[in-house]
């Protein structure tokens, strides 16, 4: 029998439209009445044909019709007080409430092929010093300076994203981006915005930030981009055919490194080194003719945030498109960049690098010892609960602390925004899926927070360490945001039609 809406009269009051499923037991119906009247089921006396409604009564045999009215007697008890805060179930939450509960940041709505911009912004958003510098910018979006308007709109967009729990439309920023750089205003058939190159968008935004943002800390140093995103490259040009000809040494800044992809490139480091070494022909003053030269570049300064672009697109004149190199090129989650540096800078890194390796080796050995103790305990059938087996006893936590001032080069310590160790960890990846730079789809993948160990004291003598997940990432597919792991990030190295790393962002490895 279908469900019915019935009424209940009790104590001079009428309760309308109570849903009654005649296939269910009368006990369920009494519970529904209790929720509205406060009369407990055991006190309810409900009149039906043949007497009182019992818990064993078959509701289908009562001949009830839509709108039937029951008469009830009974004394109400004290109604249960509602909880101070209503219980919310995951399936009942809105997207914004769910994102807040799971600590998932807001995504950016696609305004029509604007995934290139959305993914770029989400990757840059991982830099906390950028938020600080934007907070110091006092310009608005109504001025005549298009670059200043773009900077102010980025500041306001990040503020709105931090407040929002769901997809946010970056309309103002997109408008300012097109005003500052008209190439992003191109449209296709029907006036639909055309897909653009995320690397071009990245470079243009960084160039604006370089010219507009102040320093993060009070100093005479360069601006934000100069401090935290710019390295210094020294280039030596020597004549291969004349050993007597003097080398030419020049120096210039860089905000990203290129990873050249050839038929033999399998790893990012090899692609970068290949990009930093080239052969060319030019006129030799010592030989008075055209000769072969070799140009080799090495870094004399590494920034805290190092950007690497995979050179995956090349121009195919016949098809008139920028085709994509799909070759698999592996990039590390932790990157030692010292091989890219001059011997002088490598020497400045040496003490800190050796100490970091020593600290890491100790951590690895400690984990091995803990695992061995746990296996030994289990093999001897010693009682140990799951909670106690997961705890690590540390009798002397202060012994593991390192005074890094003893190992860091003073010049690097005083260089605000540089990487003083040459060691990096991956914090953002911008990927592309598709066969051409002018089509396909871009996504941003961003490392979540700062992973570390939390310490809780149970008494004055024993310390228990609880490990926090260190490999959580956020996948920003426009306004769709989800959680992924390190293993998912490592699959973005190319080799097919899956999402392929186009730009990767590393940050200086944090010193414990």
Short mmCIF file of C-alpha atoms in Angstrom, two decimals:
data_model
loop_
_atom_site.label_atom_id
_atom_site.label_comp_id
_atom_site.label_asym_id
_atom_site.label_seq_id
_atom_site.Cartn_x
_atom_site.Cartn_y
_atom_site.Cartn_z
CA UNK A 1 0.00 0.00 0.00
CA UNK A 2 1.37 3.52 -0.75
CA UNK A 3 2.41 5.97 1.91
CA UNK A 4 -0.32 8.22 3.33
CA UNK A 5 -0.44 11.64 4.93
CA UNK A 6 -2.55 11.42 8.10
CA UNK A 7 -3.48 13.72 10.99
CA UNK A 8 -3.36 13.24 14.76
CA UNK A 9 -5.58 15.05 17.31
CA UNK A 10 -4.25 15.23 20.85
CA UNK A 11 -4.97 17.49 23.81
CA UNK A 12 -6.95 20.00 21.74
CA UNK A 13 -4.22 20.25 19.08
CA UNK A 14 -4.07 18.85 15.58
CA UNK A 15 -0.90 17.67 13.91
CA UNK A 16 -1.31 17.53 10.14
CA UNK A 17 0.42 15.67 7.32
CA UNK A 18 2.28 13.03 9.29
CA UNK A 19 3.65 10.50 6.83
CA UNK A 20 2.48 6.94 7.51
CA UNK A 21 3.91 3.90 5.73
CA UNK A 22 1.37 1.11 6.27
CA UNK A 23 4.02 -1.50 5.48
CA UNK A 24 6.00 -0.43 8.53
CA UNK A 25 5.25 -1.34 12.15
CA UNK A 26 2.96 0.84 14.34
CA UNK A 27 6.00 1.41 16.56
CA UNK A 28 7.62 3.53 13.87
CA UNK A 29 4.42 5.57 13.50
CA UNK A 30 4.32 6.16 17.26
CA UNK A 31 7.92 7.35 17.16
CA UNK A 32 6.96 9.90 14.51
CA UNK A 33 4.11 11.14 16.72
CA UNK A 34 6.49 11.32 19.69
CA UNK A 35 8.82 13.62 17.75
CA UNK A 36 5.97 16.12 17.33
CA UNK A 37 3.93 15.78 20.51
CA UNK A 38 6.49 14.69 23.11
CA UNK A 39 4.22 11.78 24.17
CA UNK A 40 6.43 8.67 24.53
CA UNK A 41 5.24 5.62 22.50
CA UNK A 42 4.50 3.62 25.68
CA UNK A 43 2.07 6.35 26.86
CA UNK A 44 0.25 6.77 23.54
CA UNK A 45 -3.34 5.47 23.27
CA UNK A 46 -4.33 5.77 19.61
CA UNK A 47 -7.95 4.98 18.65
CA UNK A 48 -8.50 2.68 15.65
CA UNK A 49 -11.32 0.39 14.54
CA UNK A 50 -11.68 -2.37 17.10
CA UNK A 51 -9.94 -0.55 19.96
CA UNK A 52 -6.41 0.74 20.52
CA UNK A 53 -3.47 0.63 18.09
CA UNK A 54 -1.06 -2.07 19.23
CA UNK A 55 2.54 -2.67 18.19
CA UNK A 56 1.43 -5.94 16.53
CA UNK A 57 -1.40 -4.39 14.50
CA UNK A 58 -1.21 -4.82 10.72
CA UNK A 59 -1.63 -1.24 9.43
CA UNK A 60 -2.70 -2.48 5.98
CA UNK A 61 -5.86 -4.04 7.45
CA UNK A 62 -7.14 -0.79 8.99
CA UNK A 63 -8.56 0.51 5.69
CA UNK A 64 -6.92 3.91 6.11
CA UNK A 65 -7.27 6.63 3.48
CA UNK A 66 -5.39 9.82 2.65
CA UNK A 67 -6.11 12.51 5.26
CA UNK A 68 -7.36 10.09 7.95
CA UNK A 69 -7.42 11.62 11.45
CA UNK A 70 -6.37 9.62 14.51
CA UNK A 71 -7.54 10.46 18.03
CA UNK A 72 -4.82 10.04 20.68
CA UNK A 73 -4.62 10.26 24.46
CA UNK A 74 -1.51 10.31 26.58
CA UNK A 75 0.68 12.46 28.82
CA UNK A 76 3.72 14.12 27.33
CA UNK A 77 7.04 13.80 29.07
CA UNK A 78 9.78 16.42 28.96
CA UNK A 79 10.90 16.86 25.37
CA UNK A 80 14.51 16.00 24.74
CA UNK A 81 16.61 19.11 24.28
CA UNK A 82 18.14 19.47 20.84
CA UNK A 83 21.94 19.37 20.68
CA UNK A 84 23.59 22.81 20.92
CA UNK A 85 24.81 22.32 17.35
CA UNK A 86 22.77 20.19 14.91
CA UNK A 87 24.54 17.05 13.72
CA UNK A 88 25.44 17.27 10.02
CA UNK A 89 26.03 14.23 7.90
CA UNK A 90 28.40 14.29 4.93
CA UNK A 91 25.65 13.50 2.44
CA UNK A 92 23.60 16.45 3.73
CA UNK A 93 26.42 19.01 3.45
CA UNK A 94 26.72 21.56 0.67
CA UNK A 95 29.93 21.62 -1.37
CA UNK A 96 31.12 24.64 0.63
CA UNK A 97 30.40 22.96 3.99
CA UNK A 98 32.10 19.74 2.86
CA UNK A 99 35.19 21.59 1.64
CA UNK A 100 35.44 23.45 4.95
CA UNK A 101 35.05 20.23 6.96
CA UNK A 102 37.73 18.44 4.90
CA UNK A 103 40.00 21.51 4.73
CA UNK A 104 39.73 21.62 0.93
CA UNK A 105 40.47 25.06 -0.58
CA UNK A 106 38.18 26.74 -3.10
CA UNK A 107 38.54 26.18 -6.82
CA UNK A 108 38.11 28.65 -9.69
CA UNK A 109 35.20 28.51 -12.11
CA UNK A 110 36.03 28.11 -15.79
CA UNK A 111 34.85 31.23 -17.64
CA UNK A 112 35.32 29.64 -21.07
CA UNK A 113 38.66 27.96 -21.82
CA UNK A 114 40.26 29.73 -18.84
CA UNK A 115 41.75 26.56 -17.32
CA UNK A 116 45.21 27.83 -18.32
CA UNK A 117 44.70 30.85 -16.04
CA UNK A 118 42.99 28.93 -13.21
CA UNK A 119 45.75 26.32 -12.95
CA UNK A 120 48.45 29.01 -13.01
CA UNK A 121 46.80 30.96 -10.19
CA UNK A 122 46.33 27.88 -8.00
CA UNK A 123 50.00 26.92 -8.37
CA UNK A 124 51.21 30.44 -7.52
CA UNK A 125 48.80 30.54 -4.61
CA UNK A 126 50.93 27.94 -2.78
CA UNK A 127 53.58 30.62 -2.06
CA UNK A 128 52.82 32.21 1.36
CA UNK A 129 55.29 35.05 0.78
CA UNK A 130 53.26 36.05 -2.29
CA UNK A 131 50.18 36.52 -0.09
CA UNK A 132 52.27 38.69 2.27
CA UNK A 133 53.58 40.86 -0.56
CA UNK A 134 50.11 41.23 -2.10
CA UNK A 135 48.80 42.31 1.30
CA UNK A 136 51.26 45.21 1.24
CA UNK A 137 50.13 46.39 -2.17
CA UNK A 138 47.90 49.44 -1.76
CA UNK A 139 46.72 49.99 -5.34
CA UNK A 140 43.15 49.56 -6.57
CA UNK A 141 41.57 48.30 -9.80
CA UNK A 142 40.22 51.62 -11.09
CA UNK A 143 43.50 53.22 -12.11
CA UNK A 144 45.03 53.84 -15.53
CA UNK A 145 47.88 51.40 -14.85
CA UNK A 146 46.78 48.03 -16.27
CA UNK A 147 49.58 46.16 -14.51
CA UNK A 148 48.71 47.79 -11.21
CA UNK A 149 45.06 46.86 -11.73
CA UNK A 150 46.07 43.25 -12.42
CA UNK A 151 48.13 43.12 -9.20
CA UNK A 152 45.27 44.55 -7.12
CA UNK A 153 42.79 42.12 -8.65
CA UNK A 154 45.09 39.19 -7.81
CA UNK A 155 45.28 40.42 -4.21
CA UNK A 156 41.49 40.65 -3.99
CA UNK A 157 41.01 37.27 -5.70
CA UNK A 158 43.27 35.46 -3.21
CA UNK A 159 41.39 37.11 -0.33
CA UNK A 160 38.05 35.94 -1.75
CA UNK A 161 39.38 32.44 -2.35
CA UNK A 162 40.55 32.18 1.25
CA UNK A 163 37.05 33.12 2.43
CA UNK A 164 35.12 30.95 -0.01
CA UNK A 165 34.39 27.28 0.49
CA UNK A 166 33.31 26.57 -3.08
CA UNK A 167 34.11 27.46 -6.67
CA UNK A 168 34.75 31.17 -7.19
CA UNK A 169 34.43 33.06 -10.51
CA UNK A 170 37.65 35.04 -11.24
CA UNK A 171 35.80 37.54 -13.44
CA UNK A 172 37.61 40.71 -12.35
CA UNK A 173 41.09 39.18 -12.60
CA UNK A 174 40.32 37.75 -16.05
CA UNK A 175 39.15 41.16 -17.22
CA UNK A 176 42.32 42.82 -15.90
CA UNK A 177 44.51 40.09 -17.45
CA UNK A 178 42.98 40.73 -20.89
CA UNK A 179 43.40 44.48 -20.51
CA UNK A 180 47.07 44.12 -19.57
CA UNK A 181 47.78 41.42 -22.19
CA UNK A 182 45.37 41.58 -25.16
CA UNK A 183 46.53 38.21 -26.54
CA UNK A 184 44.37 36.54 -23.88
CA UNK A 185 41.27 38.23 -25.39
CA UNK A 186 41.33 36.12 -28.56
CA UNK A 187 38.03 34.42 -29.39
CA UNK A 188 37.02 31.65 -31.73
CA UNK A 189 33.80 30.81 -33.57
CA UNK A 190 30.74 32.11 -31.76
CA UNK A 191 32.82 34.49 -29.65
CA UNK A 192 34.05 31.69 -27.34
CA UNK A 193 37.40 32.55 -25.67
CA UNK A 194 40.30 30.60 -27.19
CA UNK A 195 42.52 28.27 -25.22
CA UNK A 196 45.83 29.90 -24.30
CA UNK A 197 49.27 28.70 -23.20
CA UNK A 198 49.57 28.37 -19.40
CA UNK A 199 53.32 29.02 -19.51
CA UNK A 200 52.75 32.33 -21.28
CA UNK A 201 50.14 33.26 -18.66
CA UNK A 202 52.54 32.24 -15.86
CA UNK A 203 55.39 34.34 -17.29
CA UNK A 204 53.24 37.42 -17.83
CA UNK A 205 51.82 37.31 -14.30
CA UNK A 206 55.31 36.88 -12.79
CA UNK A 207 56.59 39.82 -14.88
CA UNK A 208 53.78 42.01 -13.49
CA UNK A 209 54.50 40.92 -9.92
CA UNK A 210 58.19 41.68 -10.44
CA UNK A 211 57.41 45.28 -11.38
CA UNK A 212 54.64 45.96 -8.86
CA UNK A 213 55.12 44.04 -5.62
CA UNK A 214 57.26 45.36 -2.74
CA UNK A 215 59.73 43.34 -0.71
CA UNK A 216 58.34 40.89 1.82
CA UNK A 217 60.73 41.89 4.62
CA UNK A 218 62.09 45.31 5.49
CA UNK A 219 65.41 45.36 3.67
CA UNK A 220 67.22 46.91 0.75
CA UNK A 221 66.77 43.70 -1.23
CA UNK A 222 64.97 43.31 -4.54
CA UNK A 223 61.18 43.07 -4.73
CA UNK A 224 59.19 39.90 -3.99
CA UNK A 225 59.90 38.14 -7.29
CA UNK A 226 63.56 39.19 -7.13
CA UNK A 227 63.86 37.83 -3.61
CA UNK A 228 61.92 34.57 -3.75
CA UNK A 229 61.53 33.51 -7.40
CA UNK A 230 64.67 34.78 -9.16
CA UNK A 231 68.03 33.09 -9.40
CA UNK A 232 71.28 34.32 -10.95
CA UNK A 233 72.94 32.51 -13.84
CA UNK A 234 76.61 32.83 -14.79
CA UNK A 235 77.42 31.99 -18.40
CA UNK A 236 80.88 31.19 -19.80
CA UNK A 237 81.43 31.40 -23.55
CA UNK A 238 84.68 29.88 -24.83
CA UNK A 239 86.07 29.17 -28.25
CA UNK A 240 86.51 25.44 -28.83
CA UNK A 241 88.98 25.97 -31.67
CA UNK A 242 91.24 28.42 -29.82
CA UNK A 243 92.46 27.59 -26.32
CA UNK A 244 94.25 30.96 -26.10
CA UNK A 245 91.12 33.03 -26.64
CA UNK A 246 89.87 34.53 -23.38
CA UNK A 247 86.54 33.28 -22.01
CA UNK A 248 83.60 35.66 -21.93
CA UNK A 249 81.75 35.58 -18.60
CA UNK A 250 78.34 37.19 -18.18
CA UNK A 251 75.65 37.07 -15.51
CA UNK A 252 71.89 37.46 -15.78
CA UNK A 253 68.80 36.69 -13.66
CA UNK A 254 66.31 33.91 -14.36
CA UNK A 255 62.80 33.19 -13.06
CA UNK A 256 62.53 29.71 -14.53
CA UNK A 257 64.71 26.93 -15.90
CA UNK A 258 63.94 25.08 -19.10
CA UNK A 259 64.00 21.30 -19.33
CA UNK A 260 64.95 20.42 -22.92
CA UNK A 261 63.37 17.15 -24.11
CA UNK A 262 65.34 15.17 -26.66
CA UNK A 263 65.13 11.57 -27.79
CA UNK A 264 67.44 10.58 -24.90
CA UNK A 265 65.93 12.70 -22.09
CA UNK A 266 64.51 10.50 -19.33
CA UNK A 267 65.02 12.68 -16.23
CA UNK A 268 64.39 16.36 -15.51
CA UNK A 269 67.94 17.05 -14.30
CA UNK A 270 69.39 15.83 -17.62
CA UNK A 271 66.97 18.00 -19.60
CA UNK A 272 67.92 21.08 -17.57
CA UNK A 273 71.66 20.45 -17.92
CA UNK A 274 71.19 20.02 -21.67
CA UNK A 275 69.41 23.39 -21.78
CA UNK A 276 72.35 25.01 -19.94
CA UNK A 277 74.92 23.84 -22.47
CA UNK A 278 74.93 24.62 -26.17
CA UNK A 279 77.27 24.91 -29.13
CA UNK A 280 77.16 27.79 -31.60
CA UNK A 281 79.16 29.41 -34.33
CA UNK A 282 80.31 33.03 -34.27
CA UNK A 283 83.16 35.16 -35.44
CA UNK A 284 86.37 34.59 -33.47
CA UNK A 285 88.50 37.72 -32.97
CA UNK A 286 91.61 35.60 -32.28
CA UNK A 287 91.19 33.43 -35.40
CA UNK A 288 89.62 36.16 -37.52
CA UNK A 289 87.03 33.73 -38.89
CA UNK A 290 83.86 31.89 -37.93
CA UNK A 291 84.58 29.31 -35.24
CA UNK A 292 82.76 26.94 -32.92
CA UNK A 293 81.96 28.10 -29.40
CA UNK A 294 80.58 26.40 -26.32
CA UNK A 295 78.29 28.24 -23.92
CA UNK A 296 77.84 26.75 -20.45
CA UNK A 297 75.63 28.28 -17.74
CA UNK A 298 75.60 27.57 -14.02
CA UNK A 299 73.66 29.18 -11.17
CA UNK A 300 75.34 31.50 -8.71
CA UNK A 301 72.10 31.99 -6.75
CA UNK A 302 69.13 29.68 -6.28
CA UNK A 303 65.75 31.14 -5.27
CA UNK A 304 63.55 29.74 -2.54
CA UNK A 305 60.94 28.92 -5.20
CA UNK A 306 62.38 27.35 -8.34
CA UNK A 307 60.23 27.10 -11.48
CA UNK A 308 61.04 24.51 -14.15
CA UNK A 309 59.30 24.44 -17.54
CA UNK A 310 59.28 21.27 -19.62
CA UNK A 311 59.80 22.35 -23.25
CA UNK A 312 57.06 20.10 -24.58
CA UNK A 313 55.66 22.17 -27.47
CA UNK A 314 57.20 22.83 -30.89
CA UNK A 315 55.88 24.50 -34.02
CA UNK A 316 54.75 22.27 -36.92
CA UNK A 317 54.60 24.58 -39.93
CA UNK A 318 52.56 22.23 -42.17
CA UNK A 319 49.74 21.82 -39.64
CA UNK A 320 50.35 25.33 -38.26
CA UNK A 321 50.02 24.17 -34.66
CA UNK A 322 52.27 23.91 -31.61
CA UNK A 323 52.50 20.14 -31.30
CA UNK A 324 53.33 18.36 -28.07
CA UNK A 325 56.23 16.07 -27.12
CA UNK A 326 54.64 13.24 -25.13
CA UNK A 327 57.90 11.60 -24.00
CA UNK A 328 58.03 10.45 -20.36
CA UNK A 329 60.41 12.62 -18.32
CA UNK A 330 60.62 11.83 -14.63
CA UNK A 331 60.89 14.60 -12.06
CA UNK A 332 61.64 14.02 -8.34
CA UNK A 333 59.50 14.89 -5.34
CA UNK A 334 62.77 16.00 -3.69
CA UNK A 335 65.34 17.70 -5.89
CA UNK A 336 69.05 18.31 -5.29
CA UNK A 337 69.87 21.30 -7.52
CA UNK A 338 73.56 21.61 -6.61
CA UNK A 339 74.63 20.05 -9.92
CA UNK A 340 73.20 23.13 -11.66
CA UNK A 341 75.41 25.50 -9.67
CA UNK A 342 78.92 26.91 -9.97
CA UNK A 343 81.65 25.21 -7.92
CA UNK A 344 81.75 28.27 -5.64
CA UNK A 345 78.05 27.98 -4.79
CA UNK A 346 78.32 24.21 -4.36
CA UNK A 347 81.06 24.81 -1.81
CA UNK A 348 78.76 27.17 0.15
CA UNK A 349 76.11 24.43 0.20
CA UNK A 350 78.46 21.61 1.25
CA UNK A 351 78.25 21.76 5.07
CA UNK A 352 74.47 22.18 5.21
CA UNK A 353 73.95 19.51 2.54
CA UNK A 354 76.09 16.99 4.45
CA UNK A 355 74.26 17.74 7.71
CA UNK A 356 70.85 17.39 6.05
CA UNK A 357 71.87 13.97 4.74
CA UNK A 358 73.04 12.97 8.22
CA UNK A 359 69.72 14.06 9.77
CA UNK A 360 67.75 12.22 7.08
CA UNK A 361 69.82 9.04 7.52
CA UNK A 362 69.11 9.14 11.26
CA UNK A 363 65.38 9.43 10.62
CA UNK A 364 65.47 6.48 8.25
CA UNK A 365 67.47 4.40 10.71
CA UNK A 366 65.08 5.34 13.52
CA UNK A 367 62.11 4.16 11.49
CA UNK A 368 63.90 0.88 10.73
CA UNK A 369 64.68 0.36 14.41
CA UNK A 370 61.07 1.05 15.37
CA UNK A 371 59.81 -1.40 12.76
CA UNK A 372 62.29 -4.04 13.96
CA UNK A 373 61.23 -3.58 17.61
CA UNK A 374 57.60 -3.92 16.63
CA UNK A 375 58.28 -7.14 14.67
CA UNK A 376 60.33 -8.54 17.56
CA UNK A 377 57.51 -7.72 19.99
CA UNK A 378 54.93 -9.44 17.79
CA UNK A 379 57.12 -12.51 17.27
CA UNK A 380 57.46 -12.96 21.05
CA UNK A 381 53.66 -12.72 21.42
CA UNK A 382 54.00 -9.82 23.82
CA UNK A 383 50.70 -7.99 24.41
CA UNK A 384 50.55 -4.67 22.59
CA UNK A 385 47.47 -2.77 21.55
CA UNK A 386 47.22 -1.10 18.14
CA UNK A 387 47.48 2.30 19.77
CA UNK A 388 50.59 1.54 21.77
CA UNK A 389 52.31 -0.12 18.80
CA UNK A 390 51.80 3.04 16.75
CA UNK A 391 53.48 5.21 19.35
CA UNK A 392 57.16 6.01 19.27
CA UNK A 393 58.95 6.68 22.52
CA UNK A 394 61.45 9.50 22.42
CA UNK A 395 63.38 9.86 25.66
CA UNK A 396 65.48 12.83 24.55
CA UNK A 397 63.67 14.97 21.95
CA UNK A 398 66.05 17.90 22.39
CA UNK A 399 69.00 15.82 21.18
CA UNK A 400 67.65 15.84 17.59
CA UNK A 401 67.49 19.61 17.25
CA UNK A 402 70.10 21.16 14.97
CA UNK A 403 71.50 24.66 15.19
CA UNK A 404 71.63 25.32 11.45
CA UNK A 405 73.60 28.53 11.87
CA UNK A 406 76.65 26.33 12.35
CA UNK A 407 76.18 24.75 8.91
CA UNK A 408 74.72 27.52 6.71
CA UNK A 409 76.98 29.91 4.83
CA UNK A 410 76.62 33.44 6.34
CA UNK A 411 76.32 35.07 2.90
CA UNK A 412 73.38 32.82 2.05
CA UNK A 413 71.73 33.37 5.43
CA UNK A 414 71.77 37.13 4.79
CA UNK A 415 70.41 36.71 1.25
CA UNK A 416 66.66 36.98 1.89
CA UNK A 417 64.63 34.64 -0.34
CA UNK A 418 67.46 32.42 -1.54
CA UNK A 419 67.83 28.68 -1.06
CA UNK A 420 70.78 28.24 1.36
CA UNK A 421 71.12 24.47 0.88
CA UNK A 422 70.35 23.72 -2.77
CA UNK A 423 67.77 21.13 -1.64
CA UNK A 424 64.16 21.40 -2.86
CA UNK A 425 60.81 19.70 -2.43
CA UNK A 426 58.04 19.73 -5.02
CA UNK A 427 55.09 21.94 -4.07
CA UNK A 428 53.07 22.46 -7.28
CA UNK A 429 52.65 20.91 -10.73
CA UNK A 430 50.81 22.43 -13.69
CA UNK A 431 49.77 19.78 -16.21
CA UNK A 432 48.38 19.71 -19.73
CA UNK A 433 46.36 16.98 -21.41
CA UNK A 434 45.98 17.06 -25.20
CA UNK A 435 48.13 17.11 -28.31
CA UNK A 436 48.46 20.88 -28.84
CA UNK A 437 49.21 23.92 -26.68
CA UNK A 438 46.19 25.69 -28.18
CA UNK A 439 43.74 22.97 -27.15
CA UNK A 440 43.34 20.37 -24.41
CA UNK A 441 42.99 21.11 -20.70
CA UNK A 442 45.19 22.43 -17.87
CA UNK A 443 45.05 21.36 -14.20
CA UNK A 444 46.95 22.53 -11.09
CA UNK A 445 48.22 20.07 -8.46
CA UNK A 446 49.32 21.68 -5.18
CA UNK A 447 51.00 20.19 -2.09
CA UNK A 448 48.85 20.54 1.02
CA UNK A 449 50.39 22.51 3.90
CA UNK A 450 53.59 21.69 5.73
CA UNK A 451 53.92 18.07 6.78
CA UNK A 452 55.55 17.50 10.15
CA UNK A 453 55.46 15.41 13.29
CA UNK A 454 53.22 16.46 16.16
CA UNK A 455 54.31 15.83 19.75
CA UNK A 456 51.91 15.09 22.61
CA UNK A 457 53.02 14.63 26.23
CA UNK A 458 51.42 11.91 28.30
CA UNK A 459 53.57 12.58 31.37
CA UNK A 460 56.77 14.36 32.34
CA UNK A 461 59.09 11.61 31.13
CA UNK A 462 57.66 10.07 27.95
CA UNK A 463 56.90 11.71 24.61
CA UNK A 464 54.69 10.08 21.99
CA UNK A 465 55.00 11.10 18.33
CA UNK A 466 51.95 10.92 16.08
CA UNK A 467 52.71 10.98 12.36
CA UNK A 468 50.67 13.25 10.13
CA UNK A 469 50.11 12.33 6.47
CA UNK A 470 52.86 14.07 4.52
CA UNK A 471 51.77 13.22 0.97
CA UNK A 472 48.42 14.97 0.55
CA UNK A 473 47.92 17.13 -2.54
CA UNK A 474 45.00 19.14 -3.91
CA UNK A 475 44.00 18.61 -7.52
CA UNK A 476 42.49 21.83 -8.93
CA UNK A 477 40.43 20.93 -11.99
CA UNK A 478 38.91 24.42 -12.26
CA UNK A 479 36.20 24.51 -9.54
CA UNK A 480 36.43 20.75 -8.88
CA UNK A 481 38.93 20.17 -6.06
CA UNK A 482 39.93 16.74 -4.79
CA UNK A 483 42.64 15.14 -2.65
CA UNK A 484 45.40 13.01 -4.21
CA UNK A 485 48.68 11.47 -3.03
CA UNK A 486 52.36 11.51 -3.95
CA UNK A 487 51.83 8.42 -6.10
CA UNK A 488 49.32 10.31 -8.25
CA UNK A 489 51.77 13.20 -8.71
CA UNK A 490 54.52 10.85 -9.87
CA UNK A 491 52.24 9.59 -12.67
CA UNK A 492 52.20 13.03 -14.32
CA UNK A 493 55.57 12.55 -16.04
CA UNK A 494 54.20 11.96 -19.56
CA UNK A 495 54.46 9.05 -21.93
CA UNK A 496 50.86 9.14 -23.18
CA UNK A 497 47.63 11.09 -23.34
CA UNK A 498 47.27 11.42 -19.55
CA UNK A 499 47.89 14.74 -17.77
CA UNK A 500 51.55 15.64 -18.32
CA UNK A 501 53.72 17.98 -16.26
CA UNK A 502 54.32 21.26 -18.11
CA UNK A 503 55.52 23.49 -15.24
CA UNK A 504 56.76 22.30 -11.84
CA UNK A 505 57.38 24.54 -8.82
CA UNK A 506 59.90 23.57 -6.14
CA UNK A 507 60.40 25.26 -2.77
CA UNK A 508 63.52 25.18 -0.62
CA UNK A 509 63.45 22.21 1.69
CA UNK A 510 62.48 23.22 5.20
CA UNK A 511 65.15 22.88 7.86
CA UNK A 512 63.84 21.13 11.01
#
